Coordinates of C-alpha atoms in Angstrom, one line a residue:
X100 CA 24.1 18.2 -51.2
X101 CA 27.3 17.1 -49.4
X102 CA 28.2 14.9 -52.5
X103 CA 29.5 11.7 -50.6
X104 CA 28.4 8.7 -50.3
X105 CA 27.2 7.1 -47.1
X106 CA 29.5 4.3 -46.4
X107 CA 27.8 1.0 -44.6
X108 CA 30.3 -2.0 -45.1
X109 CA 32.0 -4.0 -42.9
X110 CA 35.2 -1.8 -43.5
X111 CA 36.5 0.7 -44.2
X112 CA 33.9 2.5 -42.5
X113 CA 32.6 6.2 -41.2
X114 CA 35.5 7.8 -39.2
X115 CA 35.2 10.6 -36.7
X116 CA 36.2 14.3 -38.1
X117 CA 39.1 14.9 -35.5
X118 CA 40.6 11.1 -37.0
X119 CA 40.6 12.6 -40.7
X120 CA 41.9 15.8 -39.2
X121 CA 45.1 13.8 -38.3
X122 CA 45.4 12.0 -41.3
X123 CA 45.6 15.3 -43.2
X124 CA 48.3 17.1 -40.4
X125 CA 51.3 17.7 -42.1
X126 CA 53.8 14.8 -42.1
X127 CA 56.7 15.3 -39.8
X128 CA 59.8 13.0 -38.9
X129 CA 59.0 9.8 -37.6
X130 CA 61.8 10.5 -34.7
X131 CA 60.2 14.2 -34.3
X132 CA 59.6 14.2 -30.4
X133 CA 55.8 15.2 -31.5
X134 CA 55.3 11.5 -33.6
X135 CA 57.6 9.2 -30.9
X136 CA 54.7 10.6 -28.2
X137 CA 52.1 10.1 -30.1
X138 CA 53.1 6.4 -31.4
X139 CA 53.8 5.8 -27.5
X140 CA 50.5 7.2 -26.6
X141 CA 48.8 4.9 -29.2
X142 CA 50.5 1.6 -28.2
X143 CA 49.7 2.7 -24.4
X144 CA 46.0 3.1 -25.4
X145 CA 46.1 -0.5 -27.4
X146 CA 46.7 -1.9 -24.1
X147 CA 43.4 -0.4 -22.4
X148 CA 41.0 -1.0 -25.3
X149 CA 42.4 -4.4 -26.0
X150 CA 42.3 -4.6 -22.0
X151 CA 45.6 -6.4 -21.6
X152 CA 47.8 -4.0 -19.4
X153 CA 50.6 -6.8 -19.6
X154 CA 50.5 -7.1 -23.4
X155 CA 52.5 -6.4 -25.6
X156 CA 51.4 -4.0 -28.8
X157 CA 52.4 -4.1 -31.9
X158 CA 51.5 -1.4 -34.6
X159 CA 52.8 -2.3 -38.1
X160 CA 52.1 -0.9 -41.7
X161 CA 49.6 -3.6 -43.5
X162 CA 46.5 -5.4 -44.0
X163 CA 44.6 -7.6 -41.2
X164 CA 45.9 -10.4 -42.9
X165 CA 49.1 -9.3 -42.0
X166 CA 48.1 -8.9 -38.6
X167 CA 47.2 -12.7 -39.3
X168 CA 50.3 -13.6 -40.6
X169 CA 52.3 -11.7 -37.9
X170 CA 50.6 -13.6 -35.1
X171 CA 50.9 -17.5 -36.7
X172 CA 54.6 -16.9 -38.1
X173 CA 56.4 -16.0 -35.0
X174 CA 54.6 -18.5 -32.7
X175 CA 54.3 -21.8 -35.1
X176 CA 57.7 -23.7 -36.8
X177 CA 57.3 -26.5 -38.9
X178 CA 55.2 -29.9 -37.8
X179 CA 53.3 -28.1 -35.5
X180 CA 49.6 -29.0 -34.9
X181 CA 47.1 -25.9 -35.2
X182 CA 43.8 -26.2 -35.2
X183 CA 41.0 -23.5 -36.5
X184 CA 38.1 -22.9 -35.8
X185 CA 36.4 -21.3 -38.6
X186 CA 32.9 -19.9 -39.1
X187 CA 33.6 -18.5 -42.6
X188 CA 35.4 -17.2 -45.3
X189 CA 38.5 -16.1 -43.0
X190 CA 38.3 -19.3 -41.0
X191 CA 39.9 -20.5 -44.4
X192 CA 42.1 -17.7 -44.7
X193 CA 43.8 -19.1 -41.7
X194 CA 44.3 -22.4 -43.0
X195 CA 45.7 -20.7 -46.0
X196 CA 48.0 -18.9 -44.3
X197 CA 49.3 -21.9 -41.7
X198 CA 49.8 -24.4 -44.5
X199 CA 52.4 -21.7 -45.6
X200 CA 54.3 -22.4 -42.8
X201 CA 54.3 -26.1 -42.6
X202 CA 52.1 -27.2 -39.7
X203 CA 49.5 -29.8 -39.6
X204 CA 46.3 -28.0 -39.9
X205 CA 42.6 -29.4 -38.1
X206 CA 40.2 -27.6 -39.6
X207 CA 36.9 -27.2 -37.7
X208 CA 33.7 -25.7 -39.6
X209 CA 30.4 -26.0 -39.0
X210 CA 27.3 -25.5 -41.9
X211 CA 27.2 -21.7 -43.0
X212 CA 25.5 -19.8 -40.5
X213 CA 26.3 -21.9 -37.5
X214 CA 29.2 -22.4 -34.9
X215 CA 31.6 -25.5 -34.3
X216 CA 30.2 -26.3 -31.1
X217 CA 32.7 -26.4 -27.8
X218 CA 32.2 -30.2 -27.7
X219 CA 33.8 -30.8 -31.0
X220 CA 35.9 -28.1 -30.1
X221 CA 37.4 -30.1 -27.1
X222 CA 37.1 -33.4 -28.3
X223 CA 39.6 -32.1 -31.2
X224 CA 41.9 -30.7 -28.6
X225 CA 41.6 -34.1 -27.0
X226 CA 42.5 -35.8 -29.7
X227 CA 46.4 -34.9 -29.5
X228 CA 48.8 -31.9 -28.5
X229 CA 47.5 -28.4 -30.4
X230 CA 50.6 -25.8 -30.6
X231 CA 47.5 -23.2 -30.8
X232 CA 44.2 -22.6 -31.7
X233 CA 42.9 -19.6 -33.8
X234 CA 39.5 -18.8 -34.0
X235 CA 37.8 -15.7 -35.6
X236 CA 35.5 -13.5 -33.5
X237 CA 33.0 -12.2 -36.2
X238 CA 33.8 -13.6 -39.8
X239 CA 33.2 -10.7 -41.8
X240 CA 31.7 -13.1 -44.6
X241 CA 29.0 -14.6 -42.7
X242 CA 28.6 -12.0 -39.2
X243 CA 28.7 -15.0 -37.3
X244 CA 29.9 -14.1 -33.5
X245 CA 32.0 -16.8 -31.7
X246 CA 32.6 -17.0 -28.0
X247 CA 36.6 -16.4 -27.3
X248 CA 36.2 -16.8 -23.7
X249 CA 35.0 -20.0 -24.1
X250 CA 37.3 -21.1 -26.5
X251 CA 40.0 -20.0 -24.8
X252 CA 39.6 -21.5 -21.5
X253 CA 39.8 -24.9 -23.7
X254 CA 42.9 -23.8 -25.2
X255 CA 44.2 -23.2 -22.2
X256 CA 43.4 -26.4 -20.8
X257 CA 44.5 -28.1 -23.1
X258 CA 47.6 -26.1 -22.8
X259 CA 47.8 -24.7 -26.4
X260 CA 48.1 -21.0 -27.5
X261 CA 44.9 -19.1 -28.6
X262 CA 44.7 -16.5 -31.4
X263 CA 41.4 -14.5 -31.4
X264 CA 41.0 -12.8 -34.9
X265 CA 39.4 -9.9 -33.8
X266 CA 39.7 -8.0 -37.5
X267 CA 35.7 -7.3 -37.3
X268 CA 35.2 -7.3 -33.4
X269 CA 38.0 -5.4 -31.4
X270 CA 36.7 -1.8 -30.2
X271 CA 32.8 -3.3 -31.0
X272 CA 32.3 -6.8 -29.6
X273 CA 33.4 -7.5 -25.8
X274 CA 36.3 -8.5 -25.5
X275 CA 38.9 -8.9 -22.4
X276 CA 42.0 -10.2 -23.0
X277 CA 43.8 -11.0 -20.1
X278 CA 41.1 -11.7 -18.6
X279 CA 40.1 -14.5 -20.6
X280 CA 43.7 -15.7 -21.3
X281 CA 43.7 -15.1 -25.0
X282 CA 47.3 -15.1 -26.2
X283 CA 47.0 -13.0 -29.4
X284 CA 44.2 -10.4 -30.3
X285 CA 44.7 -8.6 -33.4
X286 CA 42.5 -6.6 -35.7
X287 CA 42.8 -4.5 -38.7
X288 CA 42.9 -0.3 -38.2
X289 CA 40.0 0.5 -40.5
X290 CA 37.5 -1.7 -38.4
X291 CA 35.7 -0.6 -35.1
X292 CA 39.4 1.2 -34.4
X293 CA 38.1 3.9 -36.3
X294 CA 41.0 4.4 -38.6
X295 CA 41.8 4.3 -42.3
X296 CA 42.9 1.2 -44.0
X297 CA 47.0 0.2 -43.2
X298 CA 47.7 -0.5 -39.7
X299 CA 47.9 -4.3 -38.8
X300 CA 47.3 -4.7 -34.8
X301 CA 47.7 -6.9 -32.6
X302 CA 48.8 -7.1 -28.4
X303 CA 50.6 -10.3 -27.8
X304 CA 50.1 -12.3 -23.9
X305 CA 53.2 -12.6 -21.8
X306 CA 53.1 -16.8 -22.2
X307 CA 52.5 -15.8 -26.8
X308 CA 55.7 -13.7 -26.4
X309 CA 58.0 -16.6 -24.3
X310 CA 56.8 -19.0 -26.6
X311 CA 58.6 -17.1 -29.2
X312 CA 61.4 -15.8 -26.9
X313 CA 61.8 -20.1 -27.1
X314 CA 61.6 -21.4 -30.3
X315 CA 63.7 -23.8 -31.9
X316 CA 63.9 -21.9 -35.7
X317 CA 63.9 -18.5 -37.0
X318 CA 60.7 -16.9 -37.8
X319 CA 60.3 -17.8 -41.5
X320 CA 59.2 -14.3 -42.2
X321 CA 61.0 -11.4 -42.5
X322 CA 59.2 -8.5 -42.2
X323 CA 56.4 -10.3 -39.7
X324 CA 59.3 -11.1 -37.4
X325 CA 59.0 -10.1 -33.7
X326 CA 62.2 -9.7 -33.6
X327 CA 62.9 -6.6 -35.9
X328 CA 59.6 -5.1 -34.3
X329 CA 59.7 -5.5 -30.6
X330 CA 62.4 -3.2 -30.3
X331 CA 60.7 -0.7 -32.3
X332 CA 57.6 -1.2 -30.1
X333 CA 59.1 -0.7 -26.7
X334 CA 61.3 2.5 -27.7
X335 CA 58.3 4.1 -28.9
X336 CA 56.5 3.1 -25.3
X337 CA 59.4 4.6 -23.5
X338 CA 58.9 7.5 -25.6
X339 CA 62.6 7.2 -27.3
X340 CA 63.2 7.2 -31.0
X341 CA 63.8 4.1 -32.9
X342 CA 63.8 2.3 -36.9
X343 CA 63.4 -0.5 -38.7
X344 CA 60.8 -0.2 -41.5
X345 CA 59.5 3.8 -41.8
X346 CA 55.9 3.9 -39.9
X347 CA 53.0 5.2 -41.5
X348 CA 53.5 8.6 -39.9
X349 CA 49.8 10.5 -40.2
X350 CA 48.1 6.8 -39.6
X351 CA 49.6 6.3 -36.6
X352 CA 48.7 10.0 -35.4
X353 CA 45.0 9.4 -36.2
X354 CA 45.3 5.5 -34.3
X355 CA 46.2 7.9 -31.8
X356 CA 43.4 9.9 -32.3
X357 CA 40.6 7.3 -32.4
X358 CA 42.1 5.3 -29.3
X359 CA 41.8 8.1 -27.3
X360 CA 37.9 8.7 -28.7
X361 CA 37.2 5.1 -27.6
X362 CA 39.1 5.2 -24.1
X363 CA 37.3 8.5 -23.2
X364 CA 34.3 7.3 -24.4
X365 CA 34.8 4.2 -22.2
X366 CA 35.1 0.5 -23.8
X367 CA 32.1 -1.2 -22.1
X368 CA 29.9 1.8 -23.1
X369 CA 31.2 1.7 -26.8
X370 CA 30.6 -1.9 -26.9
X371 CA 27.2 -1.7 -25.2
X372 CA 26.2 0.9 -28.1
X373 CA 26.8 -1.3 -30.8
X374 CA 24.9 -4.1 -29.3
X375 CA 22.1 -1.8 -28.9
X376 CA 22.3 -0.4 -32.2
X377 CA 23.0 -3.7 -33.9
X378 CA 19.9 -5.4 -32.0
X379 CA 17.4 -2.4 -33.5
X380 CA 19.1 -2.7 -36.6
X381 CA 18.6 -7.0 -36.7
X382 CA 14.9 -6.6 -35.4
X383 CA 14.2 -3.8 -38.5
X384 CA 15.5 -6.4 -40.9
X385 CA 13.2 -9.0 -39.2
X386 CA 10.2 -6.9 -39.6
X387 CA 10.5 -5.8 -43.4
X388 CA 10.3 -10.1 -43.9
X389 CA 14.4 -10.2 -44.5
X390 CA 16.9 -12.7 -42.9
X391 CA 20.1 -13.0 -41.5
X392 CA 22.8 -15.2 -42.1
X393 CA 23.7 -16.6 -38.8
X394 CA 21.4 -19.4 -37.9
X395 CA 20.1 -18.3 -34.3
X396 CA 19.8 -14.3 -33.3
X397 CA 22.4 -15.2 -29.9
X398 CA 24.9 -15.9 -32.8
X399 CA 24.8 -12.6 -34.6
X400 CA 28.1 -10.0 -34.9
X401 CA 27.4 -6.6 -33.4
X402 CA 29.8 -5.0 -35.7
X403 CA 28.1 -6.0 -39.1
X404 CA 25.0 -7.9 -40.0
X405 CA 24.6 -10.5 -43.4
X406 CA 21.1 -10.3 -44.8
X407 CA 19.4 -13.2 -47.6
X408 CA 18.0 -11.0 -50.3
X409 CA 14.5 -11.9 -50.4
X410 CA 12.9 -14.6 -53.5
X411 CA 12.5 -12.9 -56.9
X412 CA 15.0 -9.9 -55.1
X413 CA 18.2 -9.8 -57.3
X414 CA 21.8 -8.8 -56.2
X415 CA 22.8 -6.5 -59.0
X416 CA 19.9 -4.5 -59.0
X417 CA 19.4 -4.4 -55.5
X418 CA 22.7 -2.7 -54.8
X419 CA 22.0 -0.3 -57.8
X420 CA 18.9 0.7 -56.0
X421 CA 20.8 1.4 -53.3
X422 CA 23.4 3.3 -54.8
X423 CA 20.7 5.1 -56.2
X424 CA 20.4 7.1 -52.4
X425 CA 24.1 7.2 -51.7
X426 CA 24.1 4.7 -49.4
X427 CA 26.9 1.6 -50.0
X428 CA 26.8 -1.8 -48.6
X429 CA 28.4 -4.9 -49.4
X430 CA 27.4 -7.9 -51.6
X431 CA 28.1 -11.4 -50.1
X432 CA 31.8 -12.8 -49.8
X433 CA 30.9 -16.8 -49.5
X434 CA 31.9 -17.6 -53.1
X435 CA 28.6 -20.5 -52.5
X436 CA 26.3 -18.0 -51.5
X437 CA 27.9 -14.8 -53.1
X438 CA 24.8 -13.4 -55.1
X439 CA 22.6 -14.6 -52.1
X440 CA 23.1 -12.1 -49.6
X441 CA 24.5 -8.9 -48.6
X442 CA 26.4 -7.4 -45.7
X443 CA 25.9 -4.2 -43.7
X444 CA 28.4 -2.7 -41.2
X445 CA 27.4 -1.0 -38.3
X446 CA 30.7 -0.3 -36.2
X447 CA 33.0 2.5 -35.4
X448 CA 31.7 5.9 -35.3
X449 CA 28.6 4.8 -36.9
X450 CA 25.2 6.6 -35.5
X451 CA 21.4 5.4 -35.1
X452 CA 20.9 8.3 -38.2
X453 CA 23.5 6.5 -40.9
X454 CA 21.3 3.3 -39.5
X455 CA 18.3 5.4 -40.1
X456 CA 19.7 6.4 -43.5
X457 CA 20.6 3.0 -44.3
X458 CA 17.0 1.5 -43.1
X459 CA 15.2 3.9 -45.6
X460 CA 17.5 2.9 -48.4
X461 CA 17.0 -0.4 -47.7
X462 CA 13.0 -0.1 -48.0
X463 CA 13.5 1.6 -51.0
X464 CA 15.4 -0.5 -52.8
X465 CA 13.0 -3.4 -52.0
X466 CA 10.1 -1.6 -53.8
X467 CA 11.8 -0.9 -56.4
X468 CA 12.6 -4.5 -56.8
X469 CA 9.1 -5.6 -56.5
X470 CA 9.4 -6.8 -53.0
X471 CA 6.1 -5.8 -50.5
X472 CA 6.2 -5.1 -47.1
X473 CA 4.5 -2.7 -45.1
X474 CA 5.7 0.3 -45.7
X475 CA 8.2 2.0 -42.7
X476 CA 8.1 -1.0 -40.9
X477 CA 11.6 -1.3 -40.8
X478 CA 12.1 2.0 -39.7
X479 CA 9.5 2.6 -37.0
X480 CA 10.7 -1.1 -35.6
X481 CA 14.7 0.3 -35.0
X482 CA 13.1 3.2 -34.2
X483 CA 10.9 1.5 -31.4
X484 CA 13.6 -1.1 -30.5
X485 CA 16.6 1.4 -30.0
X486 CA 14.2 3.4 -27.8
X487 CA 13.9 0.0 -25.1
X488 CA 17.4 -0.3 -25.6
X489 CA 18.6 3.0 -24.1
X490 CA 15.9 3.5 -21.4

C-alpha cells in the first residue's frame, strides 16, 4: 500500500514528483547565483503562462488572499468606487477586503449557482465612475465560471481598472491577459500552478502599474506595497541579487519547476485537458443521478466541480465513506448551503486515473449511504466521454 491519501480538493492539490523534488533540495542563499536564476526564470515563465509579456510579476510569500489584498491596496485610496462582481463566497471576500480600505463598494451577486449578467454588469458601470472592477474567475465555493473577457472589455469601456481573481482558474481555465486587457491576474501557488501552499501571484498590466506610479496617497499597506516589491521583482528578472522580505527559497525553486512543466507542456494544451477531463468528469456525475451547483453546464469551472448530495444522502457520512478508500474531497463552503454539497478538484497535475479513483469512490460511498443507481454508470460514462474528447 503506498499509505497516502488521494487528494481531490480544490487546493492544495496532487503535485508533480520533480515539484516535491525541489521543495525538498537543500536550501541555499537567497542571493546564491543558483536561487537569483531560478527566481528570474520563474517570474519570466509567469509572464508566458499568464500570457502577458508586458506584465509585470510579482512572487510574494502568502495566501491568495494576499494576492487579493496586494492587487486592491496599491491601486484603490480612500472614496474610491469599486464594484464586484461576485458569484460566491470570495465575491464577498472582496468586499471584505475593499471596505478595509475605505472605498465605496457595489456589490453585484446573482442567486447561488448563477452569474450577474453583463447587462447589469454595464448598467452598474453606467451608473457613475468605477476606479475598478474585480471579478472572480471560478469561485472556489460554488465552481461557477465567469467570463473575464467579457467583463473586461466593459471595464475598459467604461474606463475602470479590472482585477480577475484567478485563485482557482490560472494555469486551468483560458485565460489571456493582454489580450483581453485585464489589469491584474493573480492566483494562489498551490492551485493549477502546481505548487505547495505560500506563494501569492499576480502579473500587473502596464495602465494597473501607472495608476499606482500616480496616486495621490501612500499604499495603506505595508508589506502589500509595490513599492518595497517591484524592486525586488525586477533585480531578480535581470538576474541580479536583491532584499526586502527573505523569499521562500525551496517554493520559489519548485514555482520554478512547475512553470516550466506547464510552458513545455504548452498552455492551450494544459487548459484543453482540463476541459476535457472536467466535461467526463461533469457528465459521470450526471449519469449516477447527482447535480452540480452551477445553474447551466456552460457555467461550470474546469478546475473543480460542486456536487448537491443526493435526498436522504448525508454530508458527514458521506465524506467518511469516502475516507474510507483514501480518497479526500471537500464539503461545501456556502455557510447557507454548507452540509448540502460537496466540492471536487480536478486541476494541476491531476490525471483521468485520480478521476477514475475518485469516480469509484464516489459510487461507493453512495451505496453505502443507501443511494441507488446503476452500478458503474459513473465510471463507464467518463470513461466513454473522455474517449470523444481526445479523438
Amino acid at each position: 500500500m503506498k499509505g497516502r491519501k488521494l487528494l481531490m480538493i480544490p487546493g492544495p492539490i496532487e503535485f508533480e514528483p520533480e515539484v516535491l523534488r525541489a521543495m525538498s533540495a537543500v536550501t541555499t542563499s537567497h542571493v546564491a547565483p543558483s536561487f537569483i536564476n531560478s527566481f528570474g526564470n520563474a517570474l519570466d515563465l509567469m509572464q508566458k503562462v499568464w500570457l502577458a509579456p508586458n506584465g509585470q510579476p510579482f512572487v510574494v510569500a502568502g495566501s491568495g488572499t494576499l494576492a487579493m489584498d496586494m492587487a486592491v491596496a496599491n491601486l484603490v485610496e480612500t472614496g474610491d468606487n469599486v464594484l464586484v462582481v461576485s458569484t460566491g463566497y470570495f465575491g464577498k471576500r472582496y468586499q471584505d477586503i475593499l471596505e478595509r480600505y475605505q472605498t465605496n463598494v457595489t456589490f453585484l451577486d446573482a442567486p447561488v449557482g448563477e452569474i450577474p449578467s453583463l447587462e447589469s454588469i454595464e448598467n452598474a458601470l453606467k451608473s457613475k465612475a468605477y476606479k475598478l472592477v474585480t471579478m472572480t474567475h471560478v469561485d472556489t465555493s460554488t465552481g461557477v465560471l465567469v467570463r473575464p473577457k467579457e467583463i473586461a472589455a466593459l471595464a475598459k469601456k467604461y474606463n475602470a481598472l479590472s482585477i480577475l481573481d484567478g485563485v482557482c482558474s490560472v494555469a486551468g481555465e483560458e485565460i489571456k491577459q493582454e489580450e483581453w486587457g485585464i489589469d491584474v491576474v493573480l492566483t494562489a501557488s498551490q492551485k493549477a500552478v502546481g505548487v505547495p501552499p505560500g506563494l501569492a501571484l499576480l502579473v500587473a498590466s502596464s495602465k494597473a502599474m501607472q495608476t499606482w506610479e500616480h496616486r495621490k496617497t501612500l499604499v495603506p499597506n505595508y508589506y502589500a506595497d509595490w513599492k518595497n516589491w517591484l524592486p525586488i521583482m525586477k533585480a531578480y528578472q535581470g538576474r541580479k541579487p536583491s532584499y526586502f522580505g527573505t523569499p521562500p527559497v525551496n517554493l520559489i525553486m519548485a514555482l520554478e519547476t512547475s512553470l516550466k512543466i506547464i510552458h513545455e507542456e504548452g498552455i492551450a494544451i494544459r487548459v484543453q485537458k482540463h476541459q476535457q477531463l472536467a466535461n467526463a468528469f461533469r457528465e459521470a456525475i450526471t449519469a449516477l443521478g447527482l447535480n452540480i451547483l452551477p445553474s447551466k453546464k456552460e457555467d461550470a469551472a474546469n478546475t473543480l466541480t460542486a456536487i448537491y448530495y443526493p435526498s436522504g444522502v448525508e454530508a458527514g457520512e458521506f465524506l467518511k465513506q469516502l475516507s474510507k478508500l483514501d480518497v479526500i474531497v471537500a464539503g461545501g463552503l456556502l455557510p447557507e448551503l454548507k452540509t448540502k454539497y460537496f466540492r471536487v478538484g480536478h486541476m494541476g497535475a491531476v490525471t483521468s486515473i485520480d478521476i477514475i479513483s475518485t469516480l469509484s469512490a464516489i459510487e461507493f460511498a453512495l451505496v453505502k449511504c443507501g443511494f441507488t443507481f446503476e452500478s458503474g454508470i459513473g465510471l463507464s460514462t467518463f470513461q466513454k466521454i473522455l474517449n470523444k474528447e481526445i479523438e
